[in-house]
Amino acid sequence: MSFLTRSRLLFGAGALTVLGLGYACAGRGSGSLAGTAEMAQRVYVAPGEKDELYAFLSGGFGGQLGVYGLPSGRLLRTIPVFSQHAENGYGYNEETKAMLETSYGFVPWDDLHHTALSQTEGDDDGRWIFVNGNNTPRVARIDLTTFETTEILEIPNAGGNHASPFVTGNTEYIVSSTRFSIPVPNRDVPIDEYKKFFKGQISFITADQPGKMDIAFQLIVPGFNYDLARAGKGPSDGWMFFTSYNSEQANTLLEVNASQNDKDYIAAVNYRAAEACAKAGKGVRAPAEYRHNIFDEFSRIARSERMTSVLQIQAAACPGSIYFLPTPKSPHGADVDPTGEYIVAGGKLATVIPVHSATKMLKAIADRQFEGELEGIPVLKYESTLAGEVQEPGLGPLHTEFDGQGFAYTSMFISSEVVKWNVETRQVVDRAPTFYSVGHLMIPGGATRHPYGRYVLAMNKITKDRYLPTGPELTQSAQLYDITGEKMKLLLDFPTQGEPHYANAIDAKKVVDRQVKFYKLAENRHPMVSRSERETGVERAGRVVHVRMTAIRSHFAPDNIEGVQVGDTVLVHVTNLEQDWDVPHGFAILGANTSELLIMPGETRTLRWIPRKPGVYPMYCTDFCSALHQEMQGYVRVSPAGSTVALTANTRRGAQARGTN
Ligand code: K7E
Ligand code: CUA
C-alpha cells in the first residue's frame, strides 16, 4: 500500500493512538464465553460438512489467488496465476512456462490485487474469475471448472495495472488502467518532463469468450494515477467509473506533491460512446508490443502470441466518452451500489465519503454543468453530481461494499474499522473495529445487483499482536463479521496467504456442479502423450532426448533408462494414465534445476533436465498416491558425453532405442 507511509506521516500521532486503542480493546472482539460459543457455532463447519461459499482472496505480492471456504476461513487451494508454483509445477514445467511470457521476457512473479467474478445480467455466474497483475501489467482468466489459469493478456502502454480487472454486467469487458502514467509510447525522455510526455491509459478488454481476450480499445487520458474502477448498472449501465489521484501530475515525492489538490477526479467512461468512436474510425491502430498467452484445453499446453498493435483513441477526440467528476481527496476505491444509482469514492485523505448520483451525473452532462476541462475532457461541477457526503465516517476511508439491504460498509484504514452507513441517508449506523489497518472489504456478491450479503470480510494489512509471532514478518489476516443484524458481529479471524487486497465470494452451489474431475485420456492431444504403456519409449534427436513415460498406481513405465549423456537436454513427458478423480502423480529427478511435475489424471506434463555429471539418478513420485507410493520410483543412468552406451529403456516392448545419434 503506497499510502501506508503517507498515512503515517500525515496522521502519525493519530494512527498510533488508534493502534494503541486497538491493543487495549483486543479482548473485546471475543466477548463473553457464551458470545464466543455463539461465534464459533456460526463459523464452525463440522468434519465432513462443506462451506457455504467459495471465497477467492487475492494473494497480493505472492502473485497467486487463494481459495478459502466461508464461513470457516479454511484455505482450500492456491491457484497459481502470475508466479511460478513449485507445488504443482506451474510456470516450471514445459507446458505452462509460456503463460508467464511477456514483452519483457519471462516474468515469473506479479503483484495480484483484484478479483472479478464473471457476471451474467449483473450477477455472479461462476464461470470464471479474472485477476490483475499490477507490476508487469497483465490480466488473467481463471476457469472455475478446473481452478486453473487459462489465459493471460499483457496490457501495453501501462505502468502498473491497478484499476483492473473489474467486469461489466455481462462480462462484455474487463478493464485495465494505468496506475503509473508513462510516456506513450514508452521511450527515453527526461522524467521531469512528465507533464509533456506522460499519459494515462484506460483499456477495455473483451472477456466473454475464453481464449479470446483482446483489447477492444485504449483511451488515452491525462497523466494521472488511475486507481480503482467499477462498472455501472441500472441508471449507470454502460458506464465505468475510475478513481484517479495525482491530478497534480507530480513525478517526485508524491506523498506531498500529489496531495496538494483538494479534489482529484473520478473518470466516468461511457464505454458505449467509446465503442461508437472506435467503430466510426476515430481511433488509430498504434504499434505496441505485448503478449497474449492461452492455455489449450486439449493439449493442455500454453502458447504465447506476440501482439503488435492496439487501437488507441485520444479521449478528447471522442466527445461524450469521458467526463471528470471532482472527488475529494486522492480518492482510492470507486464502488457502485447494487442499484447502480450511487458511486462511492474512498477519499483516503478526505474527511468525508463523497457519494455521486448517476441520475444527477447524466442530468449534469445533459445540462452541460461543467466547471472547465482537462486536456479536452469536460469536468463536471462537484455539486452537480453529488448525492451527498457521509460526514465523520472515520479516518482513511478506502473501499466500500454493499449488502443489498440499503447499507454500505466502508473500510477505514487509519482508524482500523468497518463503518456501516445508510446509502440513502448517508448516516453512519454502526462501526466495528478491525485488527488492524483494513484495506478492502468483501461482501459475497457485493459487486453484483443482488448481494448475497450475510457476511463482510475485512482484509487487514497489519496484525501486530493477534497471532503467534513468526520472526520479522507477521501474517496478514482476514476477519469475518456477521451482518445479518443491525450491529456487525465479529465471528472469525484467520491468517491469509500473501497480502490480500480485494476478494470475491460466491455461493458454492454455483461452482461445485461444474467441476472437472479428470481429463479424458482419449481427448489428450499432447504431441508426446502415451495413452498406454505400449506407447512409451525413448528417442534421441541430436543432443535432445525425449522420454515418453506413463504413471499409474504404483509405477512408472519405463522406470530404468540408460544411454543419457552429460549435457543432453532430457525432456521427460509423463502421462498420468489414471481416469479417476483426485489421483495425481508427481515426478522428480535428482538434481533437476526445476520443480517437480504434478500430473493430473489424463494429462501429460514435461520436465526439462540437463544432467551435468555422470552417475545414476533416482526419480520418484512426489504425491502420496497409494500404499505402494514409496515404491513408485526408478533410475536414469547418465554416461559421459560421447559414451557408447546405447539409449534404452525397459518399456513394455522390451529394451529398445529409437532415433538418431
Ligand atoms: Cu486498496 Cu491495490 Cu485495491 Cu490494496 S488496493 S487495499
Ligand atoms: Cu504416484 Cu505416488
XYZ file of C-alpha atoms and ligand atoms in Angstrom:
669
model
C 0.000 0.000 0.000
C 1.773 3.038 -1.244
C -0.152 5.355 1.024
C 0.709 3.486 4.197
C 3.820 5.600 4.569
C 1.960 8.734 3.717
C -0.783 7.976 6.201
C 1.801 7.501 8.905
C 3.455 10.768 8.012
C 0.290 12.775 7.913
C -1.536 11.073 10.690
C 1.435 9.742 12.646
C 0.158 10.566 16.098
C -3.435 9.708 15.316
C -2.548 6.361 13.819
C -0.562 5.433 16.912
C -3.403 6.364 19.199
C -5.779 4.297 17.171
C -3.490 1.290 17.209
C -3.000 1.818 20.925
C -6.742 1.735 21.427
C -6.822 -1.435 19.360
C -4.477 -3.110 21.804
C -6.488 -2.004 24.805
C -9.633 -3.427 23.295
C -8.100 -6.532 21.765
C -10.143 -8.734 24.067
C -13.381 -7.013 23.224
C -13.922 -8.860 19.969
C -14.023 -12.200 21.723
C -16.748 -11.191 24.178
C -18.051 -13.472 26.883
C -17.801 -17.246 26.817
C -21.417 -17.523 25.674
C -20.622 -14.977 22.950
C -17.605 -16.997 21.869
C -19.650 -20.192 21.683
C -22.190 -18.443 19.501
C -19.488 -17.053 17.238
C -17.865 -20.466 16.964
C -21.172 -22.033 16.035
C -21.686 -19.546 13.218
C -18.382 -20.386 11.547
C -17.891 -23.987 12.583
C -18.111 -26.404 9.683
C -18.228 -29.886 11.166
C -15.927 -32.599 9.795
C -17.492 -33.906 6.593
C -19.588 -30.792 6.082
C -18.758 -28.229 3.451
C -18.542 -24.475 3.451
C -21.386 -22.376 2.151
C -19.241 -20.101 -0.022
C -16.095 -20.122 -2.071
C -14.003 -17.064 -1.323
C -11.237 -16.003 -3.687
C -8.716 -13.789 -1.949
C -6.068 -12.057 -3.997
C -2.575 -13.031 -2.908
C -1.026 -9.566 -3.278
C 2.744 -9.742 -3.636
C 2.532 -13.544 -3.664
C 1.115 -13.253 -7.195
C -1.406 -16.046 -6.638
C -5.073 -16.468 -5.813
C -6.170 -18.131 -2.582
C -9.371 -20.184 -2.427
C -10.948 -20.290 1.003
C -14.159 -21.714 2.329
C -16.514 -19.396 4.158
C -17.593 -19.131 6.872
C -14.823 -21.425 8.123
C -11.906 -19.459 6.684
C -10.210 -22.714 5.718
C -7.691 -22.490 2.879
C -8.719 -24.942 0.152
C -6.229 -24.224 -2.606
C -3.725 -21.776 -4.012
C -4.301 -21.117 -7.703
C -1.058 -20.110 -9.389
C -1.536 -17.186 -11.756
C 1.426 -14.840 -12.156
C 4.004 -16.598 -10.001
C 5.698 -19.928 -10.532
C 4.285 -22.509 -8.171
C 6.549 -25.385 -7.231
C 3.688 -27.267 -5.602
C 2.249 -28.215 -8.969
C 4.982 -27.136 -11.377
C 3.039 -24.185 -12.838
C 5.490 -21.924 -14.637
C 8.248 -24.543 -14.228
C 7.074 -27.351 -16.491
C 7.323 -27.051 -20.263
C 3.559 -26.911 -20.772
C 2.866 -23.843 -18.599
C 6.024 -21.704 -18.946
C 4.511 -19.770 -21.852
C 1.799 -18.434 -19.521
C 4.411 -16.195 -17.913
C 5.873 -14.762 -21.121
C 5.625 -11.000 -21.518
C 7.125 -8.370 -23.790
C 9.741 -8.020 -21.021
C 10.650 -11.695 -21.285
C 9.732 -14.415 -18.812
C 8.268 -12.743 -15.715
C 7.612 -15.368 -13.017
C 6.016 -13.094 -10.439
C 3.474 -10.322 -10.062
C 1.515 -8.368 -7.528
C -2.099 -9.524 -7.696
C -4.591 -7.061 -6.208
C -8.082 -7.501 -7.545
C -10.534 -10.216 -8.420
C -13.684 -10.053 -10.528
C -16.083 -12.949 -10.957
C -17.705 -13.188 -14.360
C -21.280 -11.922 -14.443
C -24.460 -12.579 -16.363
C -27.059 -9.843 -16.133
C -25.176 -8.261 -13.283
C -24.948 -11.355 -11.091
C -22.059 -13.744 -10.471
C -22.370 -16.745 -12.798
C -19.491 -18.924 -11.548
C -17.802 -19.382 -14.936
C -14.519 -17.519 -14.452
C -12.700 -15.245 -12.129
C -10.455 -12.529 -13.532
C -7.470 -11.049 -11.710
C -4.907 -8.323 -12.361
C -1.120 -8.254 -12.264
C -0.129 -4.834 -11.039
C 3.605 -4.784 -11.646
C 4.032 -6.075 -15.192
C 0.596 -5.093 -16.465
C -1.454 -8.214 -17.100
C -4.942 -9.604 -16.621
C -5.721 -13.285 -16.235
C -8.710 -15.571 -16.590
C -9.151 -18.494 -14.217
C -11.573 -21.207 -15.234
C -13.738 -22.279 -12.310
C -14.331 -25.751 -13.739
C -10.645 -26.576 -13.255
C -9.428 -23.771 -10.968
C -6.629 -23.157 -13.452
C -5.279 -20.042 -15.098
C -6.210 -20.443 -18.742
C -5.419 -17.056 -20.263
C -3.173 -14.067 -19.587
C -3.186 -10.842 -21.579
C -0.480 -8.232 -21.185
C -1.501 -4.576 -21.372
C 0.724 -2.267 -23.411
C 1.255 1.408 -22.575
C 0.626 0.710 -18.905
C 2.886 1.096 -15.921
C 1.165 -0.665 -13.054
C -2.180 -2.233 -13.870
C -4.092 -1.331 -10.723
C -7.644 -0.303 -11.699
C -8.305 -3.782 -13.006
C -9.878 -6.228 -13.864
C -13.407 -5.056 -12.886
C -16.105 -6.590 -15.043
C -19.212 -5.294 -16.841
C -22.658 -6.793 -16.190
C -22.495 -9.421 -18.928
C -18.721 -9.872 -18.892
C -18.508 -7.971 -22.189
C -15.418 -6.263 -20.842
C -12.909 -6.290 -18.086
C -10.827 -3.160 -17.692
C -7.282 -2.082 -17.116
C -5.925 1.361 -16.494
C -2.525 2.538 -15.598
C -1.594 3.408 -12.048
C 1.694 4.995 -13.105
C 1.419 7.198 -16.130
C 4.325 6.729 -18.506
C 5.356 8.098 -21.896
C 3.015 6.736 -24.566
C 4.573 5.094 -26.461
C 7.189 4.407 -23.790
C 10.534 5.910 -24.752
C 13.613 7.619 -23.414
C 12.542 11.075 -22.106
C 13.576 13.190 -19.089
C 11.433 12.303 -16.065
C 10.929 15.952 -15.144
C 9.157 16.486 -18.442
C 6.340 14.400 -17.018
C 3.602 16.834 -17.925
C 4.707 16.950 -21.523
C 5.201 13.255 -22.221
C 3.401 11.125 -19.638
C -0.090 9.855 -20.350
C -2.706 7.778 -18.662
C -4.472 4.975 -20.437
C -7.756 3.155 -19.870
C -8.278 -0.159 -21.687
C -11.437 -2.156 -22.316
C -10.736 -5.850 -22.835
C -13.262 -8.229 -24.332
C -13.702 -11.080 -21.878
C -16.769 -13.184 -22.636
C -15.005 -15.639 -24.978
C -12.435 -17.914 -23.360
C -9.056 -17.731 -25.097
C -10.061 -14.569 -26.920
C -9.304 -11.719 -24.557
C -8.479 -8.726 -26.682
C -8.032 -5.017 -26.096
C -11.063 -3.519 -27.831
C -9.677 -0.005 -27.410
C -7.377 2.093 -25.264
C -8.452 5.579 -24.272
C -5.516 7.944 -23.890
C -6.226 10.208 -20.913
C -4.362 12.827 -18.826
C -1.258 11.656 -16.971
C -2.843 10.984 -13.587
C -2.647 7.814 -11.499
C -5.728 5.681 -12.177
C -6.507 3.647 -9.121
C -9.726 1.619 -8.984
C -12.788 1.020 -11.080
C -16.326 -0.277 -11.060
C -18.907 -0.853 -13.751
C -22.228 0.916 -13.584
C -25.626 -0.794 -13.730
C -29.238 0.337 -13.802
C -29.125 4.102 -14.361
C -25.338 3.960 -14.770
C -25.384 0.976 -17.118
C -22.836 1.444 -19.901
C -20.515 3.464 -17.678
C -17.323 2.544 -15.882
C -16.005 4.702 -13.052
C -12.279 5.070 -12.397
C -10.793 6.918 -9.453
C -7.626 8.860 -10.050
C -5.123 10.658 -7.863
C -2.083 12.767 -8.616
C -4.062 15.160 -10.763
C -1.134 17.420 -9.809
C 0.923 15.260 -12.202
C 3.839 15.146 -9.802
C 6.758 12.917 -10.626
C 8.596 13.000 -7.300
C 7.704 12.835 -3.605
C 4.070 12.142 -4.356
C 3.187 11.863 -0.674
C 3.426 15.641 -0.571
C 3.275 16.747 -4.186
C 0.249 14.658 -5.143
C -1.685 15.732 -2.032
C -1.932 19.405 -2.945
C -5.282 19.466 -4.671
C -8.379 19.425 -2.568
C -10.046 17.270 -5.090
C -8.919 14.793 -7.692
C -11.268 13.042 -10.082
C -13.399 10.090 -10.874
C -13.144 9.449 -14.599
C -16.604 8.368 -15.757
C -16.243 6.497 -19.031
C -19.233 5.925 -21.276
C -17.856 2.825 -22.941
C -20.671 2.537 -25.457
C -19.789 6.024 -26.696
C -16.142 4.971 -26.853
C -17.153 1.827 -28.767
C -19.035 4.003 -31.250
C -15.918 6.155 -31.736
C -13.862 3.048 -32.369
C -16.428 1.872 -34.925
C -16.510 5.288 -36.558
C -12.778 5.044 -37.157
C -11.791 7.739 -34.648
C -9.071 5.518 -33.235
C -5.603 4.777 -34.529
C -4.059 1.347 -34.701
C -0.817 2.156 -32.889
C 2.207 -0.130 -32.782
C 2.506 -1.856 -29.418
C 4.271 -4.962 -28.207
C 2.522 -7.290 -25.773
C 1.707 -10.934 -25.228
C -1.457 -12.986 -25.228
C -0.940 -16.343 -23.538
C -3.511 -19.062 -23.991
C -3.761 -22.471 -22.422
C -5.104 -25.089 -24.835
C -7.824 -27.229 -23.330
C -6.915 -30.440 -25.171
C -3.141 -30.467 -25.460
C -3.002 -28.708 -22.088
C -0.079 -26.709 -23.433
C 0.152 -22.924 -23.218
C 1.244 -20.837 -26.158
C 2.297 -17.214 -26.179
C 1.248 -14.996 -29.063
C 3.045 -11.761 -29.879
C 0.695 -8.862 -30.382
C 1.928 -5.887 -32.359
C -0.702 -3.155 -32.279
C -3.503 -1.692 -30.229
C -6.445 0.543 -31.092
C -5.943 3.895 -29.391
C -8.483 6.661 -29.045
C -7.493 10.104 -27.803
C -10.162 10.744 -25.165
C -10.573 14.357 -26.284
C -11.259 13.191 -29.847
C -14.276 11.240 -28.701
C -16.698 13.714 -27.108
C -19.177 12.100 -24.733
C -16.918 9.156 -23.929
C -15.435 10.506 -20.709
C -16.126 13.098 -18.003
C -14.262 14.005 -14.843
C -16.169 14.125 -11.548
C -14.265 16.168 -8.925
C -13.842 13.985 -5.854
C -12.058 14.702 -2.562
C -9.120 13.946 -1.956
C -6.712 11.488 -3.580
C -9.601 9.001 -3.836
C -8.881 5.288 -3.764
C -11.906 2.984 -4.006
C -14.643 3.515 -6.592
C -17.695 1.449 -5.764
C -21.163 1.304 -7.278
C -24.174 0.242 -5.212
C -26.422 -2.665 -6.303
C -28.996 -0.336 -7.875
C -26.348 1.471 -9.905
C -27.519 4.865 -8.689
C -24.678 5.630 -6.289
C -20.975 5.848 -6.934
C -18.969 5.936 -3.724
C -15.360 7.107 -3.603
C -12.978 6.293 -0.804
C -11.071 9.549 -0.354
C -8.218 8.150 1.651
C -7.178 11.622 2.802
C -10.718 13.011 2.788
C -12.733 13.763 5.888
C -15.976 12.706 4.213
C -17.105 9.917 1.923
C -18.419 11.509 -1.256
C -21.361 9.774 -2.908
C -22.140 10.661 -6.501
C -25.528 10.103 -8.104
C -25.715 8.519 -11.548
C -29.012 10.259 -12.302
C -27.562 13.643 -11.341
C -24.459 12.966 -13.380
C -26.500 12.215 -16.509
C -28.558 15.357 -15.988
C -25.453 17.470 -15.342
C -23.972 16.169 -18.584
C -27.187 16.971 -20.471
C -27.252 20.450 -18.891
C -23.548 20.949 -19.541
C -22.807 21.840 -15.940
C -19.078 21.964 -16.486
C -16.568 23.862 -14.409
C -13.930 23.558 -17.111
C -11.994 20.916 -18.957
C -8.760 18.986 -18.642
C -6.939 18.170 -21.857
C -10.246 18.435 -23.691
C -12.211 16.319 -21.187
C -15.158 18.124 -19.526
C -15.012 18.475 -15.741
C -18.434 18.434 -14.103
C -19.234 20.671 -11.142
C -18.829 18.815 -7.847
C -22.290 19.752 -6.579
C -23.912 18.820 -9.867
C -23.168 15.119 -9.459
C -23.081 14.803 -5.684
C -25.839 12.900 -3.904
C -24.299 13.733 -0.555
C -21.382 13.077 1.751
C -21.057 10.757 4.694
C -19.898 13.044 7.480
C -17.303 11.973 10.047
C -17.099 8.423 8.818
C -13.692 7.718 10.388
C -10.134 8.082 9.203
C -8.791 6.900 5.872
C -11.850 5.602 4.009
C -10.712 3.191 1.287
C -13.232 0.718 -0.069
C -16.996 0.269 0.121
C -19.163 -2.819 -0.242
C -22.944 -3.176 -0.223
C -25.292 -5.663 1.449
C -28.274 -5.213 -0.870
C -30.378 -4.110 2.120
C -29.634 -0.428 1.632
C -26.423 -0.315 3.630
C -22.858 0.370 2.662
C -19.769 -0.751 4.551
C -16.591 1.277 4.211
C -13.126 0.256 5.349
C -11.203 2.822 7.387
C -7.522 2.165 7.023
C -6.246 4.650 9.579
C -8.874 4.270 12.269
C -8.969 0.482 11.704
C -12.696 -0.067 11.494
C -15.596 -1.039 9.285
C -18.208 1.689 9.131
C -21.764 0.836 8.170
C -23.921 3.590 6.732
C -27.267 4.040 5.088
C -26.869 4.542 1.355
C -29.935 6.804 1.024
C -29.456 8.979 4.131
C -25.648 8.758 4.340
C -25.986 8.363 8.135
C -23.459 6.187 9.929
C -25.377 3.475 11.782
C -22.663 1.184 13.132
C -18.929 0.725 13.379
C -16.784 -2.264 14.260
C -13.047 -2.357 14.948
C -10.669 -4.342 12.734
C -7.317 -5.670 13.871
C -5.677 -3.683 12.212
C -5.453 -1.313 9.244
C -8.083 -2.783 6.989
C -7.703 -2.499 3.193
C -10.512 -3.944 1.113
C -13.777 -5.310 2.435
C -15.720 -8.028 0.691
C -19.390 -8.874 0.919
C -20.254 -12.038 -1.016
C -21.912 -10.812 -4.212
C -21.216 -7.236 -3.074
C -20.288 -6.165 -6.583
C -23.461 -7.554 -8.136
C -27.075 -6.466 -8.453
C -28.076 -8.952 -5.772
C -25.535 -9.212 -2.976
C -25.623 -12.488 -1.126
C -24.952 -10.395 1.962
C -24.796 -12.096 5.360
C -21.066 -11.550 5.882
C -18.493 -8.874 5.430
C -14.863 -9.909 5.262
C -12.249 -7.350 6.261
C -8.750 -7.906 4.921
C -6.174 -6.442 7.254
C -2.666 -5.294 6.473
C -1.293 -5.397 9.977
C -1.915 -7.992 12.688
C 0.615 -6.970 15.379
C -0.265 -8.929 18.498
C -3.102 -11.048 17.059
C -1.198 -14.236 16.200
C 1.807 -16.213 17.332
C 4.765 -14.219 16.059
C 6.779 -15.592 13.136
C 10.001 -13.609 13.088
C 10.265 -10.184 11.493
C 7.298 -10.751 9.212
C 3.915 -11.276 10.798
C 0.912 -12.643 8.982
C -1.814 -10.582 7.337
C -5.331 -11.594 8.180
C -8.985 -11.575 7.311
C -11.844 -11.022 9.718
C -15.350 -12.239 9.137
C -18.329 -10.317 10.503
C -21.938 -11.312 10.620
C -24.037 -8.537 9.039
C -27.487 -10.080 9.287
C -28.426 -7.900 12.266
C -28.378 -4.186 12.941
C -24.940 -4.424 14.503
C -21.960 -6.095 12.896
C -20.644 -9.040 14.875
C -17.082 -10.253 14.592
C -17.153 -14.029 14.108
C -13.741 -15.161 12.997
C -10.202 -14.104 12.429
C -7.923 -16.118 10.114
C -4.466 -15.634 8.619
C -4.115 -15.299 4.858
C -1.513 -16.068 2.219
C 0.374 -13.133 0.783
C -1.325 -9.814 1.295
C -4.902 -9.934 0.081
C -6.307 -6.799 -1.466
C -9.715 -7.425 -2.995
C -11.624 -10.704 -2.939
C -14.883 -12.196 -4.189
C -17.081 -14.879 -2.752
C -19.780 -16.885 -4.429
C -22.442 -19.336 -3.356
C -20.718 -22.715 -3.597
C -23.736 -24.128 -5.458
C -22.831 -22.022 -8.488
C -19.420 -23.684 -8.736
C -19.451 -27.241 -7.368
C -21.505 -28.857 -10.109
C -19.202 -27.572 -12.821
C -16.101 -29.298 -11.525
C -13.939 -31.232 -13.973
C -12.923 -34.428 -12.177
C -10.197 -35.621 -14.541
C -9.001 -35.112 -18.101
C -10.075 -37.741 -20.593
C -7.090 -39.676 -21.867
C -8.884 -40.177 -25.185
C -9.040 -36.388 -25.618
C -5.401 -35.759 -24.708
C -3.841 -34.002 -27.714
C -0.394 -33.511 -26.251
C 2.114 -34.395 -29.012
C 4.121 -36.508 -26.544
C 1.208 -38.326 -24.896
C 1.460 -42.049 -24.132
C -2.071 -43.367 -23.874
C -0.806 -46.724 -22.658
C 2.451 -48.257 -21.519
C 2.856 -49.657 -25.048
C 3.282 -46.127 -26.390
C 6.158 -45.237 -24.081
C 9.771 -45.063 -25.163
C 12.972 -43.110 -25.527
C 14.208 -41.253 -28.554
C 17.300 -39.239 -29.294
C 17.414 -36.302 -31.729
C 20.947 -34.963 -31.561
C 21.557 -33.720 -28.020
C 17.869 -33.865 -27.139
C 16.437 -36.983 -25.530
C 12.688 -37.441 -25.353
C 11.335 -39.858 -22.773
C 7.697 -40.803 -23.109
C 6.626 -42.202 -19.791
C 3.426 -43.190 -18.044
C 2.431 -43.106 -14.398
C -0.207 -45.294 -12.825
C -0.562 -46.694 -9.309
C 2.171 -47.592 -8.482
C 4.855 -47.487 -11.133
C 6.386 -45.501 -13.938
C 6.922 -47.058 -17.340
C 9.732 -47.115 -18.274
C 11.496 -46.931 -14.915
C 15.070 -47.720 -15.997
C 16.661 -45.566 -18.675
C 20.245 -45.819 -19.885
C 22.295 -44.019 -22.513
C 21.604 -40.436 -21.465
C 24.783 -38.363 -21.731
C 26.119 -35.426 -19.765
C 24.920 -32.208 -21.442
C 21.902 -33.807 -23.118
C 18.640 -31.935 -22.846
C 16.343 -34.576 -21.460
C 12.626 -33.955 -21.835
C 10.595 -36.359 -19.744
C 6.971 -36.373 -20.901
C 4.919 -38.095 -18.233
C 1.306 -39.048 -18.888
C -0.851 -39.924 -15.906
C -2.981 -42.883 -17.059
C -5.444 -42.706 -14.164
C -9.046 -41.896 -15.048
C -10.358 -41.126 -11.618
C -10.966 -38.019 -9.501
C -8.085 -36.770 -7.403
C -5.344 -39.234 -8.352
C -2.421 -37.057 -9.384
C 1.077 -38.473 -9.640
C 4.211 -36.462 -9.086
C 7.564 -36.748 -10.818
C 11.025 -35.541 -9.814
C 14.655 -36.402 -10.691
C 17.715 -35.917 -8.517
C 19.390 -32.583 -9.264
C 16.882 -31.306 -11.836
C 17.002 -27.493 -11.889
C 13.263 -27.049 -11.825
C 10.290 -28.082 -9.744
C 8.565 -31.427 -9.704
C 5.777 -32.217 -12.114
C 2.341 -32.766 -10.689
C 0.319 -34.580 -13.312
C -3.462 -34.727 -13.172
C -5.250 -37.866 -14.367
C -5.267 -37.960 -18.162
C -2.774 -35.161 -18.738
C 0.842 -35.026 -19.900
C 3.500 -32.880 -18.261
C 7.119 -32.360 -19.263
C 10.217 -31.933 -17.118
C 13.365 -30.491 -18.717
C 16.655 -31.706 -17.293
C 20.281 -31.245 -18.363
C 22.437 -33.657 -16.337
C 25.887 -32.246 -15.566
C 27.825 -35.252 -14.347
C 27.849 -38.999 -14.909
C 26.078 -41.231 -12.437
C 22.804 -42.935 -11.736
C 19.933 -40.601 -10.921
C 16.876 -41.727 -8.976
C 13.466 -40.432 -9.973
C 10.277 -40.825 -7.957
C 6.650 -39.909 -7.475
C 6.152 -36.950 -5.126
C 2.418 -37.271 -4.438
C 1.420 -39.949 -1.950
C -0.844 -41.832 -4.335
C -1.228 -45.359 -2.953
C 0.001 -47.805 -0.372
C 2.934 -48.517 -2.687
C 3.610 -44.875 -3.476
C 7.047 -45.238 -1.945
C 7.808 -47.983 -4.497
C 6.923 -45.627 -7.351
C 10.499 -44.876 -8.378
C 13.173 -45.589 -10.999
C 16.648 -44.718 -12.263
C 18.294 -42.859 -15.125
C 21.872 -43.750 -15.976
C 23.941 -40.798 -17.196
C 27.162 -41.503 -19.083
C 29.897 -39.088 -20.177
C 29.302 -37.131 -23.378
C 30.217 -39.244 -26.399
C 29.747 -42.530 -24.499
C 28.842 -45.654 -26.485
C 26.153 -46.752 -24.042
C 23.019 -47.160 -26.161
C 19.884 -45.224 -25.353
C 17.488 -47.817 -23.923
C 14.519 -48.046 -21.654
C 12.723 -51.009 -20.096
C 9.415 -50.341 -21.782
C 6.696 -52.957 -22.208
C 8.064 -53.552 -25.687
C 11.335 -54.583 -24.113
C 14.626 -52.763 -24.201
C 14.667 -50.581 -27.281
C 16.021 -47.418 -28.701
C 14.904 -45.178 -31.487
C 16.121 -42.123 -33.252
C 19.457 -40.958 -34.474
C 22.650 -40.131 -32.725
Cu -6.890 -0.683 -1.770
Cu -4.464 -2.363 -4.607
Cu -7.448 -2.352 -4.217
Cu -4.865 -2.779 -1.689
S -5.826 -1.692 -3.205
S -6.213 -2.386 -0.101
Cu 2.314 -41.924 -7.758
Cu 2.912 -41.501 -5.583
